[in-house]
Coordinates of C-alpha atoms in Angstrom, one line a residue:
M236 CA 8.5 17.1 18.3
N237 CA 11.6 15.9 17.5
R238 CA 12.1 17.7 14.0
S239 CA 15.9 16.8 14.0
M240 CA 15.1 13.3 14.0
I241 CA 12.6 13.3 11.4
R242 CA 14.8 15.4 9.4
Y243 CA 17.5 12.8 10.2
V244 CA 14.6 9.9 8.6
L245 CA 13.8 11.6 5.5
G246 CA 17.7 12.1 4.7
H247 CA 18.2 8.4 5.0
V248 CA 14.8 7.6 2.9
L249 CA 16.4 9.9 0.0
K250 CA 19.8 8.1 0.6
I251 CA 17.8 4.4 0.1
E252 CA 16.0 5.7 -3.0
G253 CA 18.8 7.1 -4.8
A254 CA 20.7 4.1 -4.5
L255 CA 17.5 2.0 -5.7
L256 CA 17.5 5.0 -9.0
L257 CA 21.0 2.7 -10.1
L258 CA 19.1 -0.6 -10.4
P259 CA 17.1 1.1 -13.7
C260 CA 20.4 3.1 -14.3
L261 CA 22.2 -0.1 -14.9
I262 CA 19.0 -1.7 -17.5
A263 CA 19.2 1.4 -19.3
V264 CA 22.9 0.6 -20.1
F265 CA 22.4 -3.5 -20.2
Y266 CA 18.9 -1.5 -23.4
C267 CA 21.4 1.1 -24.5
E268 CA 18.7 3.6 -23.2
K269 CA 19.2 7.2 -23.1
E270 CA 16.8 7.6 -20.6
G271 CA 19.2 6.0 -18.1
L272 CA 20.6 9.3 -17.6
Y273 CA 18.0 10.9 -16.0
Y274 CA 17.8 8.3 -13.2
L275 CA 20.9 8.7 -13.0
A276 CA 20.9 12.5 -12.2
V277 CA 17.7 12.0 -10.2
A278 CA 19.1 9.2 -8.3
A279 CA 22.5 11.9 -7.4
I280 CA 20.1 14.6 -6.1
C281 CA 18.6 12.5 -3.8
L282 CA 22.0 10.7 -3.1
L283 CA 23.3 14.7 -2.5
L284 CA 20.2 15.8 -0.4
G285 CA 20.4 12.5 1.7
Y286 CA 23.7 13.3 3.0
L287 CA 23.2 16.7 4.0
M288 CA 20.0 16.3 6.0
T289 CA 22.0 13.3 7.7
H290 CA 25.3 14.8 7.7
K291 CA 24.4 15.8 11.3
K292 CA 23.1 13.9 13.9
P293 CA 20.3 14.6 16.2
K294 CA 21.3 15.5 19.6
S295 CA 18.3 13.5 20.7
N296 CA 17.2 9.8 19.2
V297 CA 13.6 9.6 21.0
F298 CA 10.9 8.5 18.6
Y299 CA 7.5 8.5 19.4
M300 CA 4.3 7.8 17.7
K301 CA 3.4 11.3 16.5
E302 CA 6.9 11.7 14.7
G303 CA 6.4 8.3 14.0
C304 CA 3.3 9.0 12.0
V305 CA 5.0 12.4 10.7
A306 CA 8.1 10.8 9.5
T307 CA 5.9 8.0 7.3
T308 CA 3.7 10.1 5.8
L309 CA 6.7 12.6 4.3
S310 CA 9.0 10.4 3.9
W311 CA 6.1 9.1 1.6
V312 CA 5.3 11.5 -0.1
A313 CA 9.6 12.7 -0.9
L314 CA 9.6 8.6 -2.0
S315 CA 6.9 9.5 -4.6
F316 CA 8.0 13.1 -5.6
F317 CA 11.5 12.2 -6.3
G318 CA 10.4 8.8 -8.0
C319 CA 8.5 10.5 -10.6
L320 CA 11.2 13.0 -11.7
P321 CA 12.6 10.5 -14.2
F322 CA 9.6 9.8 -15.5
W323 CA 9.0 13.6 -16.1
F324 CA 12.3 14.2 -16.6
S325 CA 12.5 12.0 -19.9
R326 CA 9.1 13.1 -21.0
E327 CA 8.1 9.5 -20.7
I328 CA 4.9 10.9 -18.7
P329 CA 5.0 14.9 -19.9
S330 CA 3.0 15.9 -17.6
F331 CA 4.0 16.0 -13.8
T332 CA 0.7 15.5 -12.5
D333 CA 0.1 12.3 -14.4
A334 CA 4.0 11.1 -13.5
L335 CA 3.0 11.9 -9.5
F336 CA -0.2 9.9 -10.0
E337 CA 1.7 6.8 -11.3
T338 CA 4.6 6.9 -8.8
I339 CA 2.6 6.9 -6.1
S340 CA 1.0 4.6 -7.6
G341 CA 3.5 2.0 -7.5
F342 CA 4.9 2.8 -4.2
T343 CA 1.4 2.7 -2.7
T344 CA 1.6 -0.7 -4.5
T345 CA -2.0 0.0 -6.5
G346 CA -1.4 -0.3 -9.7
A347 CA -3.8 2.4 -11.3
S348 CA -2.1 4.2 -14.1
I349 CA -2.8 6.8 -16.4
L350 CA -1.2 5.1 -19.3
S351 CA -2.8 4.1 -22.2
D352 CA 0.8 2.3 -24.3
V353 CA 2.4 0.8 -21.2
E354 CA 4.5 -1.1 -24.0
A355 CA 6.0 2.4 -25.3
L356 CA 8.4 2.9 -21.8
S357 CA 11.9 2.1 -22.3
H358 CA 12.9 -0.5 -20.7
A359 CA 14.7 1.2 -17.0
A360 CA 11.0 2.8 -16.9
L361 CA 9.1 -0.3 -16.8
L362 CA 11.6 -1.6 -14.4
W363 CA 11.0 1.1 -12.2
R364 CA 7.3 1.4 -12.0
S365 CA 7.4 -2.2 -11.0
F366 CA 10.4 -1.8 -9.0
T367 CA 8.5 0.6 -6.8
H368 CA 6.2 -2.1 -5.9
W369 CA 8.9 -3.7 -4.4
I370 CA 10.3 -1.2 -2.4
G371 CA 6.6 0.0 -1.3
G372 CA 5.3 -3.6 -0.8
M373 CA 7.3 -4.0 2.6
G374 CA 7.8 -0.6 3.8
V375 CA 11.3 1.2 3.1
L376 CA 10.9 2.4 6.9
V377 CA 10.8 -1.1 7.8
F378 CA 14.3 -0.9 6.4
L379 CA 15.3 1.3 7.9
L380 CA 14.3 0.0 11.3
A381 CA 17.6 -2.1 10.9
I382 CA 19.7 0.6 10.1
I383 CA 18.7 3.7 12.4
P384 CA 19.2 3.9 16.3
M385 CA 16.9 5.4 18.0
S386 CA 15.4 4.9 21.3
G387 CA 12.2 6.0 23.7
G388 CA 9.9 2.7 21.5
S389 CA 11.1 4.5 18.4
H390 CA 11.5 1.2 16.2
I391 CA 7.8 -0.1 17.3
N392 CA 6.5 3.7 16.5
L393 CA 8.1 3.9 13.1
M394 CA 7.1 0.0 12.4
R395 CA 3.2 1.4 13.5
A396 CA 2.8 4.1 11.2
E397 CA 3.6 2.0 8.3
S398 CA 2.3 -1.3 8.8
P399 CA -1.0 -2.6 7.7
G400 CA -3.5 -3.9 10.7
P401 CA -5.1 -3.2 13.3
S402 CA -1.6 -3.8 15.6
V403 CA 2.1 -4.5 14.9
G404 CA 4.0 -6.7 16.9
K405 CA 7.4 -7.9 17.6
L406 CA 7.8 -11.2 16.0
V407 CA 11.7 -11.4 18.4
P408 CA 12.4 -9.3 21.9
K409 CA 14.1 -6.8 19.2
M410 CA 11.9 -4.3 16.7
K411 CA 15.6 -4.3 14.5
S412 CA 15.9 -8.1 14.6
S413 CA 12.1 -8.4 13.2
A414 CA 12.8 -5.9 10.1
R415 CA 15.3 -7.7 9.0
I416 CA 13.4 -11.6 9.0
L417 CA 10.4 -9.9 7.2
Y418 CA 12.7 -8.8 4.5
M419 CA 14.4 -11.6 4.5
I420 CA 11.2 -13.7 4.0
Y421 CA 10.0 -11.2 1.6
L422 CA 13.0 -11.2 -0.8
G423 CA 13.0 -15.2 -0.5
M424 CA 9.8 -15.8 -1.3
T425 CA 10.4 -12.9 -4.4
V426 CA 13.8 -14.5 -5.8
L427 CA 11.6 -18.3 -5.7
E428 CA 8.9 -16.9 -7.7
F429 CA 11.2 -15.2 -10.0
I430 CA 13.4 -19.0 -10.7
L431 CA 9.3 -21.0 -11.0
L432 CA 9.0 -18.0 -13.2
L433 CA 11.9 -19.1 -15.7
A434 CA 11.4 -22.0 -15.6
G435 CA 8.0 -21.4 -17.3
K436 CA 9.9 -19.5 -20.1
M437 CA 8.7 -16.1 -19.3
P438 CA 12.1 -13.9 -20.4
I439 CA 14.3 -12.8 -18.1
F440 CA 13.4 -8.9 -17.7
D441 CA 9.5 -9.7 -17.5
A442 CA 10.0 -12.4 -14.7
L443 CA 11.9 -9.3 -12.8
C444 CA 9.2 -6.9 -12.8
T445 CA 6.9 -9.6 -12.7
S446 CA 8.1 -10.8 -9.2
F447 CA 8.4 -7.4 -8.1
G448 CA 5.0 -6.6 -9.5
T449 CA 3.4 -9.7 -7.4
A450 CA 5.7 -9.2 -4.2
G451 CA 4.4 -5.7 -3.5
T452 CA 1.4 -6.6 -4.6
G453 CA 1.2 -3.7 -6.8
G454 CA -0.3 -5.3 -10.3
F455 CA 1.8 -2.4 -12.8
G456 CA 1.8 -4.8 -16.4
I457 CA 4.2 -4.6 -18.4
K458 CA 1.7 -5.6 -21.4
N459 CA -1.2 -3.6 -22.6
D460 CA -3.3 -6.7 -21.7
S461 CA -1.8 -7.0 -17.9
F462 CA -1.1 -10.8 -17.5
G463 CA -3.2 -11.8 -20.7
T464 CA -0.8 -13.3 -23.2
Y465 CA 1.1 -15.0 -21.0
S466 CA 0.8 -19.2 -20.6
P467 CA -1.8 -20.5 -17.9
Y468 CA 1.3 -22.0 -16.0
L469 CA 2.4 -18.3 -15.9
Q470 CA -0.9 -17.5 -14.9
W471 CA -0.9 -20.3 -12.3
V472 CA 2.6 -19.4 -10.8
V473 CA 1.5 -15.9 -10.4
T474 CA -1.9 -16.9 -8.9
I475 CA 0.0 -18.9 -6.3
F476 CA 2.5 -16.1 -5.6
M477 CA -0.1 -13.1 -4.7
I478 CA -2.5 -15.6 -2.5
L479 CA 1.0 -16.1 -0.7
F480 CA 1.9 -12.4 -0.2
G481 CA -1.2 -11.6 0.9
V482 CA -1.1 -13.8 3.8
N483 CA 0.6 -12.2 7.7
F484 CA 4.3 -12.6 6.7
N485 CA 4.4 -13.6 10.8
A486 CA 2.7 -16.9 9.7
Y487 CA 6.3 -17.4 7.0
Y488 CA 8.3 -17.2 10.5
F489 CA 6.5 -19.7 12.6
I490 CA 6.5 -21.9 9.6
L491 CA 10.2 -21.0 8.9
F492 CA 11.0 -21.9 13.2
R493 CA 9.0 -25.0 12.9
Q494 CA 5.9 -23.3 15.0
I495 CA 3.4 -24.8 12.9
K496 CA 1.0 -25.5 15.5
R497 CA 1.1 -21.7 15.6
A498 CA 1.1 -21.1 12.6
L499 CA -2.1 -23.3 11.7
H500 CA -4.3 -21.6 15.0
M501 CA -3.7 -18.2 13.1
E502 CA -7.6 -17.3 12.5
E503 CA -7.1 -14.6 10.2
V504 CA -5.3 -16.9 7.8
R505 CA -7.9 -19.7 7.7
Y506 CA -10.7 -16.8 7.0
Y507 CA -8.5 -15.7 4.4
F508 CA -8.3 -18.9 2.7
L509 CA -12.2 -19.3 2.7
V510 CA -12.7 -16.0 1.5
I511 CA -10.7 -16.6 -1.4
F512 CA -12.4 -20.1 -2.1
A513 CA -15.7 -19.4 -1.8
S514 CA -15.1 -16.5 -3.7
T515 CA -13.0 -18.6 -6.8
A516 CA -16.4 -20.9 -6.3
I517 CA -19.1 -18.5 -7.1
I518 CA -16.9 -16.8 -10.1
F519 CA -16.1 -19.7 -11.2
I520 CA -19.8 -21.7 -11.8
S521 CA -21.0 -18.2 -13.0
L522 CA -17.7 -18.5 -16.1
L523 CA -19.4 -22.0 -16.8
Q524 CA -22.8 -20.6 -17.1
D525 CA -21.1 -18.3 -19.5
A526 CA -20.1 -21.6 -21.4
M527 CA -16.3 -21.2 -20.7
H528 CA -14.3 -24.3 -20.9
I529 CA -14.0 -25.2 -17.3
A530 CA -10.4 -25.4 -17.0
D531 CA -10.2 -21.7 -18.2
A532 CA -12.9 -20.6 -16.1
L533 CA -10.8 -21.7 -13.2
R534 CA -7.8 -20.4 -14.1
H535 CA -9.5 -17.0 -14.5
S536 CA -11.5 -16.8 -11.7
A537 CA -9.2 -18.4 -9.5
F538 CA -6.4 -15.4 -10.8
Q539 CA -8.7 -12.7 -10.7
V540 CA -9.7 -13.9 -7.1
A541 CA -6.6 -13.2 -5.7
S542 CA -5.6 -10.6 -7.7
I543 CA -8.4 -8.6 -6.3
I544 CA -8.7 -10.3 -2.7
T545 CA -4.6 -9.2 -1.9
T546 CA -4.9 -6.1 -3.9
T547 CA -2.7 -7.0 -6.8
G548 CA -4.6 -6.0 -9.9
F549 CA -3.5 -8.2 -12.2
S550 CA -5.6 -9.5 -15.1
T551 CA -5.9 -12.2 -17.3
A552 CA -9.5 -11.0 -18.5
D553 CA -11.7 -8.0 -19.4
F554 CA -14.2 -9.0 -16.0
D555 CA -16.0 -5.5 -16.8
L556 CA -17.6 -8.1 -19.1
W557 CA -18.5 -11.0 -16.6
S558 CA -21.5 -11.1 -14.5
Q559 CA -23.3 -8.9 -12.3
T560 CA -22.7 -11.4 -9.5
S561 CA -18.8 -11.9 -10.7
K562 CA -18.6 -7.8 -10.5
T563 CA -20.6 -7.2 -7.1
V564 CA -17.9 -10.6 -5.2
L565 CA -14.7 -8.6 -7.2
V566 CA -15.9 -5.4 -5.7
L567 CA -16.5 -6.9 -2.1
L568 CA -12.9 -8.2 -2.0
M569 CA -11.5 -5.0 -3.0
F570 CA -12.7 -3.7 0.3
I571 CA -12.1 -6.5 2.1
G572 CA -8.2 -6.6 1.1
A573 CA -5.4 -9.3 2.8
C574 CA -4.0 -10.2 5.8
A575 CA -3.1 -7.9 8.5
G576 CA 0.7 -7.5 8.2
S577 CA 1.4 -8.4 4.1
T578 CA 2.0 -6.6 1.4
G579 CA -1.9 -6.4 0.5
G580 CA -3.6 -3.1 0.7
G581 CA -7.9 -3.0 1.3
I582 CA -9.4 -3.3 5.2
K583 CA -7.8 -6.4 6.0
V584 CA -9.2 -9.7 6.7
S585 CA -8.2 -9.3 10.6
R586 CA -10.7 -5.9 11.3
I587 CA -13.2 -7.7 9.0
V588 CA -13.2 -10.6 11.6
I589 CA -12.7 -8.1 14.6
L590 CA -15.6 -6.1 13.3
L591 CA -18.2 -9.4 13.0
K592 CA -17.5 -10.8 16.3
T593 CA -17.8 -6.9 17.5
V594 CA -21.7 -6.7 16.3
K595 CA -22.3 -10.5 17.1
K596 CA -21.1 -9.8 21.5
E597 CA -23.8 -6.6 20.9
L598 CA -26.6 -8.8 19.8
N599 CA -25.4 -10.9 22.3
S600 CA -25.4 -8.3 24.8
Y601 CA -29.4 -7.1 23.8
L602 CA -30.6 -11.0 24.3
H603 CA -28.4 -11.7 28.2
P604 CA -27.2 -8.0 29.3
K605 CA -25.9 -8.9 32.3
I606 CA -23.2 -11.1 30.5
I607 CA -19.5 -10.1 30.2
K608 CA -18.1 -11.4 27.4
K609 CA -14.7 -10.4 25.8
I610 CA -14.6 -10.6 22.0
N611 CA -11.5 -13.3 21.2
F612 CA -9.4 -13.2 18.0
E613 CA -6.2 -15.6 17.7
E614 CA -7.2 -17.8 20.6
K615 CA -6.1 -14.1 22.7
P616 CA -9.1 -11.7 23.8
V617 CA -9.2 -8.4 22.0
E618 CA -8.0 -5.7 24.0
H619 CA -10.8 -2.9 24.2
E620 CA -8.3 -0.3 22.7
V621 CA -7.7 -2.8 20.0
V622 CA -12.0 -3.2 19.3
R623 CA -12.4 0.8 19.7
A624 CA -9.2 1.2 17.6
V625 CA -10.5 -1.0 14.2
N626 CA -13.9 0.6 15.1
V627 CA -12.3 4.1 14.5
Y628 CA -10.8 3.0 11.5
F629 CA -14.2 1.5 9.8
I630 CA -15.8 4.7 10.3
T631 CA -13.2 7.3 9.3
F632 CA -12.5 4.9 6.0
V633 CA -16.4 5.6 4.9
L634 CA -16.6 8.9 6.1
L635 CA -12.9 9.8 4.0
F636 CA -14.5 7.0 1.3
S637 CA -18.2 9.0 1.0
A638 CA -15.7 12.3 0.3
S639 CA -13.9 11.2 -2.1
V640 CA -16.5 9.6 -4.5
F641 CA -18.4 12.6 -4.0
L642 CA -15.1 14.8 -4.9
V643 CA -14.4 12.7 -8.2
S644 CA -18.4 12.9 -8.9
I645 CA -17.6 16.8 -9.5
E646 CA -16.9 15.7 -13.0
G647 CA -19.8 13.9 -14.1
R648 CA -18.8 10.9 -14.8
D649 CA -21.2 7.6 -14.0
L650 CA -21.8 6.6 -10.5
V651 CA -19.9 2.6 -11.5
T652 CA -16.8 4.6 -12.3
N653 CA -16.5 7.2 -9.8
F654 CA -17.6 5.0 -6.5
T655 CA -14.4 1.7 -8.5
A656 CA -12.3 4.7 -9.0
V657 CA -12.0 5.3 -5.7
A658 CA -12.7 2.1 -4.1
A659 CA -9.3 0.8 -6.4
T660 CA -7.2 3.4 -5.1
I661 CA -7.8 3.7 -1.8
N662 CA -7.3 0.4 -1.3
N663 CA -4.9 0.1 -3.1
I664 CA -5.9 -2.5 -6.1
G665 CA -5.8 -0.9 -9.2
P666 CA -8.2 -1.6 -11.7
G667 CA -12.0 -0.7 -11.4
L668 CA -14.9 -1.3 -13.2
A669 CA -16.7 0.7 -16.4
L670 CA -14.5 3.5 -17.8
V671 CA -11.6 2.4 -15.1
G672 CA -12.2 -1.6 -16.2
P673 CA -9.0 -4.0 -17.0
T674 CA -8.7 -2.9 -20.2
Q675 CA -9.2 1.1 -19.4
N676 CA -6.8 3.8 -17.3
F677 CA -7.2 6.7 -15.2
G678 CA -5.9 8.9 -17.4
L679 CA -9.3 10.4 -18.2
F680 CA -9.3 11.7 -14.5
S681 CA -9.1 15.9 -14.4
P682 CA -5.7 16.9 -13.1
F683 CA -8.0 18.0 -9.3
S684 CA -9.5 14.4 -9.1
K685 CA -6.1 12.6 -10.3
Y686 CA -5.1 14.6 -6.8
V687 CA -7.7 13.3 -4.9
L688 CA -6.8 9.5 -6.2
M689 CA -3.0 10.3 -5.5
F690 CA -4.4 11.3 -1.6
D691 CA -6.8 8.1 -1.6
M692 CA -4.2 5.9 -2.2
L693 CA -1.7 7.4 0.1
A694 CA -4.3 7.3 2.8
G695 CA -4.9 3.9 1.9
R696 CA -1.0 1.9 2.1
L697 CA -0.7 4.4 5.4
E698 CA -4.3 3.1 7.2
L699 CA -5.3 6.3 7.5
F700 CA -4.4 8.2 10.2
P701 CA -0.2 8.5 9.9
I702 CA -1.8 11.1 6.9
L703 CA -4.2 12.5 8.6
I704 CA -2.8 13.4 11.7
L705 CA -0.5 16.2 9.6
F706 CA -3.7 18.0 9.5
H707 CA -4.6 18.2 13.0
P708 CA -3.8 21.3 14.8
G709 CA -1.9 20.5 17.3
I710 CA 0.8 18.9 14.9
L711 CA 0.9 21.6 13.2
R712 CA 1.7 24.1 16.0
E713 CA 4.3 21.8 16.7
F714 CA 5.9 21.6 13.7
F715 CA 6.0 25.2 13.0
P716 CA 5.4 27.0 16.6
K717 CA 6.9 30.5 14.7
K718 CA 3.8 31.0 12.0
V719 CA 1.5 29.7 14.0
K720 CA 2.2 32.1 16.6
R721 CA 2.1 34.6 14.4
V722 CA -1.1 33.3 12.7
E723 CA -2.6 33.5 16.7
K724 CA -0.7 37.5 17.2
N725 CA -2.1 38.1 13.8
R726 CA -5.6 37.1 15.1
K727 CA -5.6 38.7 18.4
K728 CA -4.8 42.1 16.8
E729 CA -7.8 41.6 14.7
K730 CA -10.4 40.7 16.7
Q731 CA -8.8 44.0 19.4
S732 CA -9.2 46.1 16.0
S733 CA -12.5 45.2 15.1
R734 CA -13.9 45.6 18.5
R735 CA -12.6 49.2 19.2
R736 CA -14.8 50.0 16.2

């Protein structure tokens, strides 16, 4: 285990976070808010710790998959821990657990909040909440790929540990260049949305926070009713951009470099839009049956479908009051999620498609036992390792989801609340149904349940395995070799003494 390289990566992450914390400081200065001092203090702490951790360069730059998983998980934990300190120090969120929950929800682009009155926060806090979405949307470690020199396949290993989807590839031969292209597309789309929101007469501060929240598909609102008070034009702009940010960014690369055919032949993107269209149509018809106006029904159905499938979590209406059919569709969309290689969460459309094709292949094998046929996806045969990884991911997801629902249910709340709370956090959605619906919040849970949900948010954002691998005995032996040896020696001594007795 290259612990010095992990320390080096963590140091760079802290330095980046320290620099990013200066943005809410500037907002605090602009609005003459004293809360900016707390952001400045935490920024100084992050920059100092980051400097100390990166002052001595590692002897070896080799960085394999296990180091990538450990560094990624620890980086996200460190980001969340230091990111929550301004909320806690300023007492805008008095409880450390609540402050950590809010920050993890921000960085993982979940958008599940413990706050009942969002508008009571300072402008600095509101901006930092939304800005955490933008930071976590593409991933801070993807940004690091462009600046940290590594070897041993290090760049692809670090990207695989953080990027969503069943497989990660390069857009161009060098992973550094791929990371830069991704961030340029990400930044360009964010700026474009910001301009269009300003064109709809949205205030500059609101447009900035909304752009950050939409780009990262996070969904922290700066109004107590999320997005319900804004005009239909603004709601349509956000609807379109939520859908766009849920598309695999490889498609934008192909379009940008005039490879239109490759973009059009992306099977996952086609299924993604098909699911959006079908879901919107079902909910639209359901809302019309509830005597809603045609224009409003179309706008609300499209907005909510886009919000849930991309795991953004904005809302224009209390969909907990909609029909059972509409709510069932939305819950199913929570699990499907957006495309791999996007800023959205969930299981991902590509995994769902591969799973369905695997089922079809198994059914065909019953009819034709001797047939040998590979699964094709994106006009290419899917390797056995990818199919196996998808199957294992799905099994692990179900086990973790079931365990989380059980642990949260100990408090005795109703099944719909517990089920959708876990679904909303592990899929990085935000709002659920019943007591965690779009007009409610997660503040009702006990600290124990909140930590379970925090773990789910991190696990969902990091695609389960990078965070689970931390608990593997082999990793613990490599990361803490001396402590493990002491424990093993003590166990041997206890066994020997018990035998003598």
